Short mmCIF file of N, CA and C in Angstrom, two decimals:
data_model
loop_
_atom_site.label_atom_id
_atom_site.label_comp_id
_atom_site.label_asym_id
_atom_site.label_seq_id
_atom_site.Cartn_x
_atom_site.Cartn_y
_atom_site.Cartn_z
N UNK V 197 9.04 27.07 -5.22
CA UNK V 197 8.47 25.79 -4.84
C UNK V 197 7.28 25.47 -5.73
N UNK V 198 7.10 23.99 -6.19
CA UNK V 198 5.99 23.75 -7.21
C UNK V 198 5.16 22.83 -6.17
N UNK V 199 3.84 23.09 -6.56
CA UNK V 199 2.75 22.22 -5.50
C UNK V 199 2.65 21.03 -6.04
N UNK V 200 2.16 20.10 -5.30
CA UNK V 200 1.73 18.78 -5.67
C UNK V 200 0.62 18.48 -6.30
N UNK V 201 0.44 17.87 -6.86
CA UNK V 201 -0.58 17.50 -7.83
C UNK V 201 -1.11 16.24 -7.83
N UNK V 202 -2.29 15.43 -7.22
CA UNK V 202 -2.26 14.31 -7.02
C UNK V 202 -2.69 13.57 -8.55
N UNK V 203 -1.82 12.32 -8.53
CA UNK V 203 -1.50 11.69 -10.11
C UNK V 203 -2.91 11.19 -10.28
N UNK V 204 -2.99 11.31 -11.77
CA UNK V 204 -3.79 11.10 -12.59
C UNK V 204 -4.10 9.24 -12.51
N UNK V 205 -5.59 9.46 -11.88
CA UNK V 205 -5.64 7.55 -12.35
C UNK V 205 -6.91 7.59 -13.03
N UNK V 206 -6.95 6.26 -13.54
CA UNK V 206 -8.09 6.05 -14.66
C UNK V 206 -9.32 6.23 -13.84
N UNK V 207 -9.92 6.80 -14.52
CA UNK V 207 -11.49 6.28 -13.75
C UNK V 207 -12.44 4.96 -13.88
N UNK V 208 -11.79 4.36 -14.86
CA UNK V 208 -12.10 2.95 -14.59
C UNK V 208 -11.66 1.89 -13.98
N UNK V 209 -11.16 2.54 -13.24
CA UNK V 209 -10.51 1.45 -12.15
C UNK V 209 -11.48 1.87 -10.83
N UNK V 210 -12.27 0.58 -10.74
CA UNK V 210 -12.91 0.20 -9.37
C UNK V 210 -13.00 -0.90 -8.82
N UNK V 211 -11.44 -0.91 -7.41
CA UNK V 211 -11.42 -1.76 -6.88
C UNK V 211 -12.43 -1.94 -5.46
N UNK V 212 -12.07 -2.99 -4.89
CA UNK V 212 -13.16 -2.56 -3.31
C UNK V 212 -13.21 -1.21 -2.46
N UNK V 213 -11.93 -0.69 -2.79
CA UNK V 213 -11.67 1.03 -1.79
C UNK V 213 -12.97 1.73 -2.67
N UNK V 214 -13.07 1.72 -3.82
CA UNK V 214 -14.23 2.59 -3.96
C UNK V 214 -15.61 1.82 -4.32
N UNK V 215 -15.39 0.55 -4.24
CA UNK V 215 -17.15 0.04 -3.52
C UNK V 215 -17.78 0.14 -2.50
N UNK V 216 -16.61 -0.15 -1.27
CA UNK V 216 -17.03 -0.72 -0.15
C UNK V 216 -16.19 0.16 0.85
N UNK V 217 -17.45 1.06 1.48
CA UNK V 217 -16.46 2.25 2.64
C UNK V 217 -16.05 1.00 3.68
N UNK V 218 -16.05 0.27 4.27
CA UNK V 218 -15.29 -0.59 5.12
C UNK V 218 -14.19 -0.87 4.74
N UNK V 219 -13.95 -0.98 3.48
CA UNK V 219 -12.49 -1.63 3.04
C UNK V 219 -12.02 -0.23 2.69
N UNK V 220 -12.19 0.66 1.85
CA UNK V 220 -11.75 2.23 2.34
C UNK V 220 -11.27 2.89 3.27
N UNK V 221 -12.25 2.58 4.33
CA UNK V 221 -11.58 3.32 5.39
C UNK V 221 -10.82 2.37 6.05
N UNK V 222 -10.55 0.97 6.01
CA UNK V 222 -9.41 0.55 6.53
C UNK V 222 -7.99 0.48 5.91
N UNK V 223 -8.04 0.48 4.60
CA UNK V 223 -7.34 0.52 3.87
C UNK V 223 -6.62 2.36 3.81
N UNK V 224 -7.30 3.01 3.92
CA UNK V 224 -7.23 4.42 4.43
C UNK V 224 -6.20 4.61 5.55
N UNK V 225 -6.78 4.27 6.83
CA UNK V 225 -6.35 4.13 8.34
C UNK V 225 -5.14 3.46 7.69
N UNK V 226 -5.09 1.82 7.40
CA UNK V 226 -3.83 1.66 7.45
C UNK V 226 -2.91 2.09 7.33
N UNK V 227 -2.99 2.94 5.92
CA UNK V 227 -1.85 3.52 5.32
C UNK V 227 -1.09 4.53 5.89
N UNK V 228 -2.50 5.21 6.37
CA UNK V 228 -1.67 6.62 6.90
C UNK V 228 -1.20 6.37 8.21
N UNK V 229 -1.67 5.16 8.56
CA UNK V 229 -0.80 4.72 10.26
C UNK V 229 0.78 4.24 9.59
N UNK V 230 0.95 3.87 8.97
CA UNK V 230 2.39 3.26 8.28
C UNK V 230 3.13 4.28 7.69
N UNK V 231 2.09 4.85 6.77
CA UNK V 231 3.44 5.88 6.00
C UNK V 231 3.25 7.64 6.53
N UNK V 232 2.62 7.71 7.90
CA UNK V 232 2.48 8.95 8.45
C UNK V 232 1.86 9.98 7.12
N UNK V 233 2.21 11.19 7.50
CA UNK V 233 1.52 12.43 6.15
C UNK V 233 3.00 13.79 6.45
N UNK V 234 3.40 13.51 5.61
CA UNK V 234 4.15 14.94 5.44
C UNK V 234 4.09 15.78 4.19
N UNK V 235 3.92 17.43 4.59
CA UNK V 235 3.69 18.17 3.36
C UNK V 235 4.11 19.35 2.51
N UNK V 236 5.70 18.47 2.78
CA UNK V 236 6.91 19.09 1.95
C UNK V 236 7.41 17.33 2.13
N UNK V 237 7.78 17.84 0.32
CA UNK V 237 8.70 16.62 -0.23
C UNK V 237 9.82 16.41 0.30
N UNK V 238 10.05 15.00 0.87
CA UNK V 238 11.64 14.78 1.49
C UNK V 238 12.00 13.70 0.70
N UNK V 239 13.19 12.90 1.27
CA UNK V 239 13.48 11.75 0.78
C UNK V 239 13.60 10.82 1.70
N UNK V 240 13.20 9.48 1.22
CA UNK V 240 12.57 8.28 2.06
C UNK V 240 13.65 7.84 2.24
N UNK V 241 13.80 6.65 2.92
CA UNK V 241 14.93 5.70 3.37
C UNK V 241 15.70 5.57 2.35
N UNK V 242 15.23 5.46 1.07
CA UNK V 242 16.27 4.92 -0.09
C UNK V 242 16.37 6.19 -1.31
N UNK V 243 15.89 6.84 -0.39
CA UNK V 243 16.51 8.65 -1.29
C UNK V 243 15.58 8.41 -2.27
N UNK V 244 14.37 8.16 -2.78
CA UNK V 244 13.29 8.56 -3.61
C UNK V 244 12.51 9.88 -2.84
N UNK V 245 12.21 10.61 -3.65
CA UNK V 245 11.17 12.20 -3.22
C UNK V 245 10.30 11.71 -2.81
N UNK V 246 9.59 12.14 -2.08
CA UNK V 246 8.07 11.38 -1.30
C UNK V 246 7.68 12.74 -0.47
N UNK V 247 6.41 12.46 -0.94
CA UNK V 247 5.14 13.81 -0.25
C UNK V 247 4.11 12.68 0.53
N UNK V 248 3.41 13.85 1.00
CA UNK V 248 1.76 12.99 1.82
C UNK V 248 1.97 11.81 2.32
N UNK V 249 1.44 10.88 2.21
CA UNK V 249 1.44 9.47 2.89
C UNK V 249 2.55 8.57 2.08
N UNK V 250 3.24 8.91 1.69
CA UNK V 250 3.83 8.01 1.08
C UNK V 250 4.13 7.96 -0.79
N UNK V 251 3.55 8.81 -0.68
CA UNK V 251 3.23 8.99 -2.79
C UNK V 251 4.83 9.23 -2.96
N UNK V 252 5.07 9.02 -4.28
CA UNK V 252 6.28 9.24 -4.59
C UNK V 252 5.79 9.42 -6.53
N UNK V 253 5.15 9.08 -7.06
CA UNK V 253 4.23 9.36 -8.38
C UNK V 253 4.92 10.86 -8.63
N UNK V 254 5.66 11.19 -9.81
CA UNK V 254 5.46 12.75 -10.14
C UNK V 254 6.00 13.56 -9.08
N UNK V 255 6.75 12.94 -7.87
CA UNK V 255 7.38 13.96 -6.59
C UNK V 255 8.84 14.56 -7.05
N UNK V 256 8.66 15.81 -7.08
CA UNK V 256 9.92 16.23 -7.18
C UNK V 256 10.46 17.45 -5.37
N UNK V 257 11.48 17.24 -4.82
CA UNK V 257 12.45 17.72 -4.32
C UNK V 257 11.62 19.41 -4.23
N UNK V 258 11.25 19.78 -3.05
CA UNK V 258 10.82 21.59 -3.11
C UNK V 258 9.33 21.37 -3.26
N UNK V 259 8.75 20.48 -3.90
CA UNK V 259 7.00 20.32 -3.53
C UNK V 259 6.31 20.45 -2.42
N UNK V 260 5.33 20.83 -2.08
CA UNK V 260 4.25 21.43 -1.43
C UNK V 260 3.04 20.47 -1.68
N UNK V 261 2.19 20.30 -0.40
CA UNK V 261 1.00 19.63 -0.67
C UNK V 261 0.35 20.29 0.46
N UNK V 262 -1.31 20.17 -0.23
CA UNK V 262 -2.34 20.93 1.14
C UNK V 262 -2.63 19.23 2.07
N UNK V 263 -3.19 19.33 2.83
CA UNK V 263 -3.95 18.32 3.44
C UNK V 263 -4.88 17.44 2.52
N UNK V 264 -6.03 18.47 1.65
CA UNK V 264 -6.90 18.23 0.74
C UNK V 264 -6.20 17.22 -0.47
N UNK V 265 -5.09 17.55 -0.81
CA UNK V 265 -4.36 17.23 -2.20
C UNK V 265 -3.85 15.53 -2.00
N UNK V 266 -2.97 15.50 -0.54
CA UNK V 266 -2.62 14.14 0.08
C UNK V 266 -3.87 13.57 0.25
N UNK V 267 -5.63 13.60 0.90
CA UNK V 267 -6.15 13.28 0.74
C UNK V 267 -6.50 12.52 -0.33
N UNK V 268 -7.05 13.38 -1.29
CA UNK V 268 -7.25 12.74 -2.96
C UNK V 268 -6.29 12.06 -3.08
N UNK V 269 -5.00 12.25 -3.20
CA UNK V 269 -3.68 11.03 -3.89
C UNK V 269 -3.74 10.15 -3.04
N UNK V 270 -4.18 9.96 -2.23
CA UNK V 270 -4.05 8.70 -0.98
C UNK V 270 -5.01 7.54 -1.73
N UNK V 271 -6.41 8.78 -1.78
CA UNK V 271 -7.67 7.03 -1.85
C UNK V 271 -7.34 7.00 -3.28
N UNK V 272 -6.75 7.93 -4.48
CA UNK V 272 -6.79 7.19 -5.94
C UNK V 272 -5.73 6.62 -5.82
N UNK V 273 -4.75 6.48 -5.05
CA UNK V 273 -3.91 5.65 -5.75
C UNK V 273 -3.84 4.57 -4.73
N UNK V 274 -4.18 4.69 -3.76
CA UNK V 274 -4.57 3.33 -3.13
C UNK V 274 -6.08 2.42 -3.67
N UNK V 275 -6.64 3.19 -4.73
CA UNK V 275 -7.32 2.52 -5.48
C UNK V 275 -6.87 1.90 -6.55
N UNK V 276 -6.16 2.47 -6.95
CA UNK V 276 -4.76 2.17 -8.33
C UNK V 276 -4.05 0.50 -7.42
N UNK V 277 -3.55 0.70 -6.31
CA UNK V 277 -2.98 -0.69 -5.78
C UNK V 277 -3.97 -1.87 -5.64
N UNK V 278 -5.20 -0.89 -4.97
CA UNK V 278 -5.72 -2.40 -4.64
C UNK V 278 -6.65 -3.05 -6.36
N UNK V 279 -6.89 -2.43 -6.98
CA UNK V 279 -7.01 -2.79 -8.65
C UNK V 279 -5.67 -3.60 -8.71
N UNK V 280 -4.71 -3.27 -8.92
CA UNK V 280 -3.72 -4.25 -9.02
C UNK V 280 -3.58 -5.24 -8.10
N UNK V 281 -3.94 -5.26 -6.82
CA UNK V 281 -3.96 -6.87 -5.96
C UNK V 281 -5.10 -7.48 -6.79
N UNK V 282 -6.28 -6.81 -6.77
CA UNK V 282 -7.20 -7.69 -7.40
C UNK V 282 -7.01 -8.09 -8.90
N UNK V 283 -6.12 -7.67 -9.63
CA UNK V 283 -5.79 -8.26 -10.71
C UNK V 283 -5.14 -9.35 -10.74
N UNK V 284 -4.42 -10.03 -9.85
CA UNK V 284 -2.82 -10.55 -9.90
C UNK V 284 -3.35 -11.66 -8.78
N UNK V 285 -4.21 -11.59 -7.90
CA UNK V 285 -4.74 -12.21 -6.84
C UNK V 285 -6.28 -11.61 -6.84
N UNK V 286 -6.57 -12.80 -7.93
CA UNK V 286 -8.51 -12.70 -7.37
C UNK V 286 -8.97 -12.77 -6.31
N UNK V 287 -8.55 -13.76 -5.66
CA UNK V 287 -9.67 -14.11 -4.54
C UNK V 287 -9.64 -12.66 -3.50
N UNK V 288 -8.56 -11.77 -3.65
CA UNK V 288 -8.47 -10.49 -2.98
C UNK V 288 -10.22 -9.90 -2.92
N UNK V 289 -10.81 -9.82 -3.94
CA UNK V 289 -12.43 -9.25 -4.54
C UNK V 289 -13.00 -9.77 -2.84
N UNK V 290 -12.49 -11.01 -2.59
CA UNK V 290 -13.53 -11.46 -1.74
C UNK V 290 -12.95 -12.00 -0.43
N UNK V 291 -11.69 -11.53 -0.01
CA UNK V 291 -11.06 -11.49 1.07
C UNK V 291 -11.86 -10.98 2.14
N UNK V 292 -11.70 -11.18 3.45
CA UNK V 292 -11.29 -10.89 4.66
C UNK V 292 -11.49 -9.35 4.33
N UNK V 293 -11.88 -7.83 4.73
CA UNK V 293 -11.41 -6.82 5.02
C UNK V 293 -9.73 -6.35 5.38
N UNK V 294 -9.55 -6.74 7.01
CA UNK V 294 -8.04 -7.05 7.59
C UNK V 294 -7.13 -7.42 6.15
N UNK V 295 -7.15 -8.86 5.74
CA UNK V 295 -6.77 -9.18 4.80
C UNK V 295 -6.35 -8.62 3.59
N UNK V 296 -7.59 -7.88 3.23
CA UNK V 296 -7.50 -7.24 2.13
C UNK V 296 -6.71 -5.97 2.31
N UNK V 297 -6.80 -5.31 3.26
CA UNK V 297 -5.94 -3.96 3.61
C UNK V 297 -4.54 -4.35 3.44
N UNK V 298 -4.68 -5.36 4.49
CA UNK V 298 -2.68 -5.91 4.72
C UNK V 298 -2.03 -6.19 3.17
N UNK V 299 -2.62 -6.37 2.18
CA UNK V 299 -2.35 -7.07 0.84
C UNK V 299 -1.96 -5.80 -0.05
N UNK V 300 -3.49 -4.54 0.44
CA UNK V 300 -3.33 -3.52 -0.38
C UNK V 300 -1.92 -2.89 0.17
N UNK V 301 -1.91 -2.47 1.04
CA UNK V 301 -0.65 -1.94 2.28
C UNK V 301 0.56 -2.30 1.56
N UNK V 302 0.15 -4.04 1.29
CA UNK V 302 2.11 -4.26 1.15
C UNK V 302 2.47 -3.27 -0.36
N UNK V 303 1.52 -3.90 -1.21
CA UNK V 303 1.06 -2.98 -2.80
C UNK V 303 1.33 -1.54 -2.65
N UNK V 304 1.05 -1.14 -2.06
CA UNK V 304 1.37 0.24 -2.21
C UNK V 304 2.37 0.71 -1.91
N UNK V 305 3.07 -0.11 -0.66
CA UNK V 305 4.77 0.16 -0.07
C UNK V 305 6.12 -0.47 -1.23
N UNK V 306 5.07 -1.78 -2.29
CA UNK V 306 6.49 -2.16 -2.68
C UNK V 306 6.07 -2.04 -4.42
N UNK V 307 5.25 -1.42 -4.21
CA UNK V 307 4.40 -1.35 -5.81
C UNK V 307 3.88 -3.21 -6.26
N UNK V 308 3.12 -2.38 -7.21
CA UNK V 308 2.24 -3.19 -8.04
C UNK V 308 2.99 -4.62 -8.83
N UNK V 309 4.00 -4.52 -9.42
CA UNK V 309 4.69 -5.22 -9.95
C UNK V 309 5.59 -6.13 -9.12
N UNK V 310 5.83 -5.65 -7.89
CA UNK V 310 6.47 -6.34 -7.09
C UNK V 310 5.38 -7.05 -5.90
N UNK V 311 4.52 -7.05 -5.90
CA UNK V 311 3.47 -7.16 -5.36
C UNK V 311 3.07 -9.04 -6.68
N UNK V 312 2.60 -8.88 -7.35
CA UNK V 312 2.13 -9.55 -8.26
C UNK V 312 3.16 -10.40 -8.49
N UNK V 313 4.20 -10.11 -8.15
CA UNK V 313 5.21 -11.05 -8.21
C UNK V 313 6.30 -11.97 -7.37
N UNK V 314 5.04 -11.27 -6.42
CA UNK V 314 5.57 -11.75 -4.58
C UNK V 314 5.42 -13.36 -4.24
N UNK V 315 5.71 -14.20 -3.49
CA UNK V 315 5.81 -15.34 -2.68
C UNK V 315 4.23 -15.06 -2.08
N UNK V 316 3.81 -13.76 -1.43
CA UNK V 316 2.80 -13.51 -0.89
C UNK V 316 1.52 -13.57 -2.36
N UNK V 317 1.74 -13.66 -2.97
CA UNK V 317 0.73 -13.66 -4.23
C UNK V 317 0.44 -15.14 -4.75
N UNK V 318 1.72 -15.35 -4.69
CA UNK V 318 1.67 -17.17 -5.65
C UNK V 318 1.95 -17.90 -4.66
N UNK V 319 1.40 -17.50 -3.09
CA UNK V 319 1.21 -18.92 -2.10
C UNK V 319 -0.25 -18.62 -2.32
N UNK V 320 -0.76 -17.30 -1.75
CA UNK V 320 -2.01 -16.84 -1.89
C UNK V 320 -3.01 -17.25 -2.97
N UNK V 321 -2.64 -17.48 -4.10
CA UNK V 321 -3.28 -17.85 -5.47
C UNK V 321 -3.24 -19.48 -5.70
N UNK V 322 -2.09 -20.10 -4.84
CA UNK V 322 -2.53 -21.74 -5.31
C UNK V 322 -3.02 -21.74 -3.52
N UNK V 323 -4.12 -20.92 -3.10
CA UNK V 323 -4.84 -21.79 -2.04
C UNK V 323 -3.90 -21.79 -0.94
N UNK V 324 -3.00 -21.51 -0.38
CA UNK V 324 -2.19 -21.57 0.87
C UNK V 324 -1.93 -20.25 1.93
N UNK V 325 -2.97 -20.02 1.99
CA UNK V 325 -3.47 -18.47 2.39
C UNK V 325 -2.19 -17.95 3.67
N UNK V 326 -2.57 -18.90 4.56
CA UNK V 326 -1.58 -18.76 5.76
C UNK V 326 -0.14 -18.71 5.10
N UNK V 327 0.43 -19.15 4.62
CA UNK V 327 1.43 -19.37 3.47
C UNK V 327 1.85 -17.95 3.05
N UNK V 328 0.95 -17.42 2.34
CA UNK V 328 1.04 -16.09 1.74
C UNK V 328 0.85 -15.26 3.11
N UNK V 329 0.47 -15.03 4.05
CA UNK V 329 0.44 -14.14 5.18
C UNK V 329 1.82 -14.27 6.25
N UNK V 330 1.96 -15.55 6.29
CA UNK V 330 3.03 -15.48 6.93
C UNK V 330 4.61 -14.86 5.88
N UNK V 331 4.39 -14.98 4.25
CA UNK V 331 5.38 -14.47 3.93
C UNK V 331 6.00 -12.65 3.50
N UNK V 332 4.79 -12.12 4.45
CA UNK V 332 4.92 -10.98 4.61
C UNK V 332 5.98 -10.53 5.27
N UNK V 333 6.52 -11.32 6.40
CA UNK V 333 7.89 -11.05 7.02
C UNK V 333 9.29 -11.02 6.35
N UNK V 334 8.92 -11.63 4.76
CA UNK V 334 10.56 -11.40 4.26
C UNK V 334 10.27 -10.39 3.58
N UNK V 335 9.61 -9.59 3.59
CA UNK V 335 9.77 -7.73 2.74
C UNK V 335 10.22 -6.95 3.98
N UNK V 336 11.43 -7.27 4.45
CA UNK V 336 11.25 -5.95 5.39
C UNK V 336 12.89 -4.93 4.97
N UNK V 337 13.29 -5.71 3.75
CA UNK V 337 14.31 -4.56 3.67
C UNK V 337 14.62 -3.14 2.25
N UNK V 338 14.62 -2.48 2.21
CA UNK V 338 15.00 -1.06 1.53
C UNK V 338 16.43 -0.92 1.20
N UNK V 339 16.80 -1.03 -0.12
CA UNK V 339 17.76 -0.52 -0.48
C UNK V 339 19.21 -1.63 -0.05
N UNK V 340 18.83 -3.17 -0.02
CA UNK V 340 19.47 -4.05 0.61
C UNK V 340 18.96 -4.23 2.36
N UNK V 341 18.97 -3.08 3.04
CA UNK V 341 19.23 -3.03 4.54
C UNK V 341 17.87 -3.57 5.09
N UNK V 342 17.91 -3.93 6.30
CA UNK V 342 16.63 -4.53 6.86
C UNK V 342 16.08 -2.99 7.45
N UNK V 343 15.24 -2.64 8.03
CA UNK V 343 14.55 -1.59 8.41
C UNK V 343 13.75 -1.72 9.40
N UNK V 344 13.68 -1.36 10.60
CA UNK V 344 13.06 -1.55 11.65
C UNK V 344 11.66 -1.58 11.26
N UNK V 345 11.59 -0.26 10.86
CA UNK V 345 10.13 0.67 10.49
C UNK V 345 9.25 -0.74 9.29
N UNK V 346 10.15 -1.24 8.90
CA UNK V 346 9.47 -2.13 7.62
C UNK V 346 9.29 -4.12 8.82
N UNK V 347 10.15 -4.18 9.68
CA UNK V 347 10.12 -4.97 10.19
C UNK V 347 8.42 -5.03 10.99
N UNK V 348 8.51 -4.12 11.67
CA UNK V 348 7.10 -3.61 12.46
C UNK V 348 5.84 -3.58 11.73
N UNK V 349 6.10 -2.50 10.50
CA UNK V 349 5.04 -2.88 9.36
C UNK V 349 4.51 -3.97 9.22
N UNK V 350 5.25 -4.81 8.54
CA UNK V 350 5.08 -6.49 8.35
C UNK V 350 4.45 -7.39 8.90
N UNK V 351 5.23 -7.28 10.50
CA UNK V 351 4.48 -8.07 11.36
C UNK V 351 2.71 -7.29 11.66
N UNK V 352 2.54 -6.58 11.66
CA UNK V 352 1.30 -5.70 11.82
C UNK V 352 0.40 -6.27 10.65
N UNK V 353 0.54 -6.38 9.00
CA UNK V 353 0.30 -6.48 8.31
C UNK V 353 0.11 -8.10 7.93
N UNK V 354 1.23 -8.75 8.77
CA UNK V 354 0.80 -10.24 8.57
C UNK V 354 -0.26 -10.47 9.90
N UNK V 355 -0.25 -9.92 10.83
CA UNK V 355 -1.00 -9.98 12.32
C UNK V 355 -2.29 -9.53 11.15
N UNK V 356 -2.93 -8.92 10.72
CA UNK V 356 -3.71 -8.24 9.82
C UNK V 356 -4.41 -9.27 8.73
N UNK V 357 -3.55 -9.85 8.17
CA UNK V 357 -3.57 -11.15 7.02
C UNK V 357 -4.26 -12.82 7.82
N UNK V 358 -3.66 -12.54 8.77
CA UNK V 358 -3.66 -13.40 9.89
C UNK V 358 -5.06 -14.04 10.47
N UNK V 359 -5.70 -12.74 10.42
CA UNK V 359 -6.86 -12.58 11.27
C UNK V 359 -7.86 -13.44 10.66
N UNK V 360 -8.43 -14.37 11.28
CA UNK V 360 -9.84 -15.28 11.04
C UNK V 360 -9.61 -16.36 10.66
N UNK V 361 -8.00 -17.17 10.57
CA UNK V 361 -7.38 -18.11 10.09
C UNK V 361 -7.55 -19.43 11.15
#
């Protein structure tokens, strides 16, 4: 069995998770309320390797992770996502908290590129905020199939987006 290794991110990437412990630790909480922590590599709904909260970066099949290791890979690479919301969607810098989690959340479940290229990004970016929160409900399927687990997510995450509207 080979251990896990949490992936390498730049150190110049500083999004709000490592300015601002409020948006950290919600962004934190969220995640690991959504993608639980396991520490042996399995395979997710759509048969990708996945360790700790959700990482899939560098996971191979027979990996091992401590508590400590999922820790670290959690906040860098949920720093790695929310750098990418705030790239792709400025006004993210200066969101809502709630908001900002639910945005990082979706980013990290459907990656960066799919994120930036979401309905939820380019309602969000021409000004139609509610727009972009409410279109959190059409990501809820994996591999074609709809997914309970992603249905629930969503609504949580737009309930999240939602907030102060």
């Amino acid at each position: 069995m080979s251990t896990f290794k949490a992936p390498a991110v730049s150190a110049k990437l500083k999004s709000r998770v490592k300015q601002s412990t409020a948006a950290a630790a919600l962004v934190v909480a969220t995640l690991t309320g959504f993608e639980g922590v396991r520490y042996v590599a399995y395979k997710d709904s759509v048969g990708i390797p996945t360790i700790c909260m959700g990482e899939t970066k560098n996971v191979r099949m027979g990996m091992t992770a401590t508590p400590a290791e999922c820790d670290k890979a959690l906040i860098e690479r949920a720093n790695e996502f929310a750098a990418g919301v705030e790239s792709c969607v400025p006004s993210a810098k200066d969101m809502p908290v709630e908001r900002y989690a639910a945005h990082v959340s979706l980013a990290y479940n459907i990656g960066t590129s799919a994120y930036c290229k979401s309905s939820i990004a380019r309602l969000t970016n021409a000004g139609d905020v509610r727009g972009g929160c409410n279109a959190f409900l059409l990501y809820v399927k994996a591999g074609g199939i709809t997914l309970k687990g992603l249905v629930n997510r969503r609504n949580e995450e737009r309930r999240m987006c939602l907030k102060g509207l």
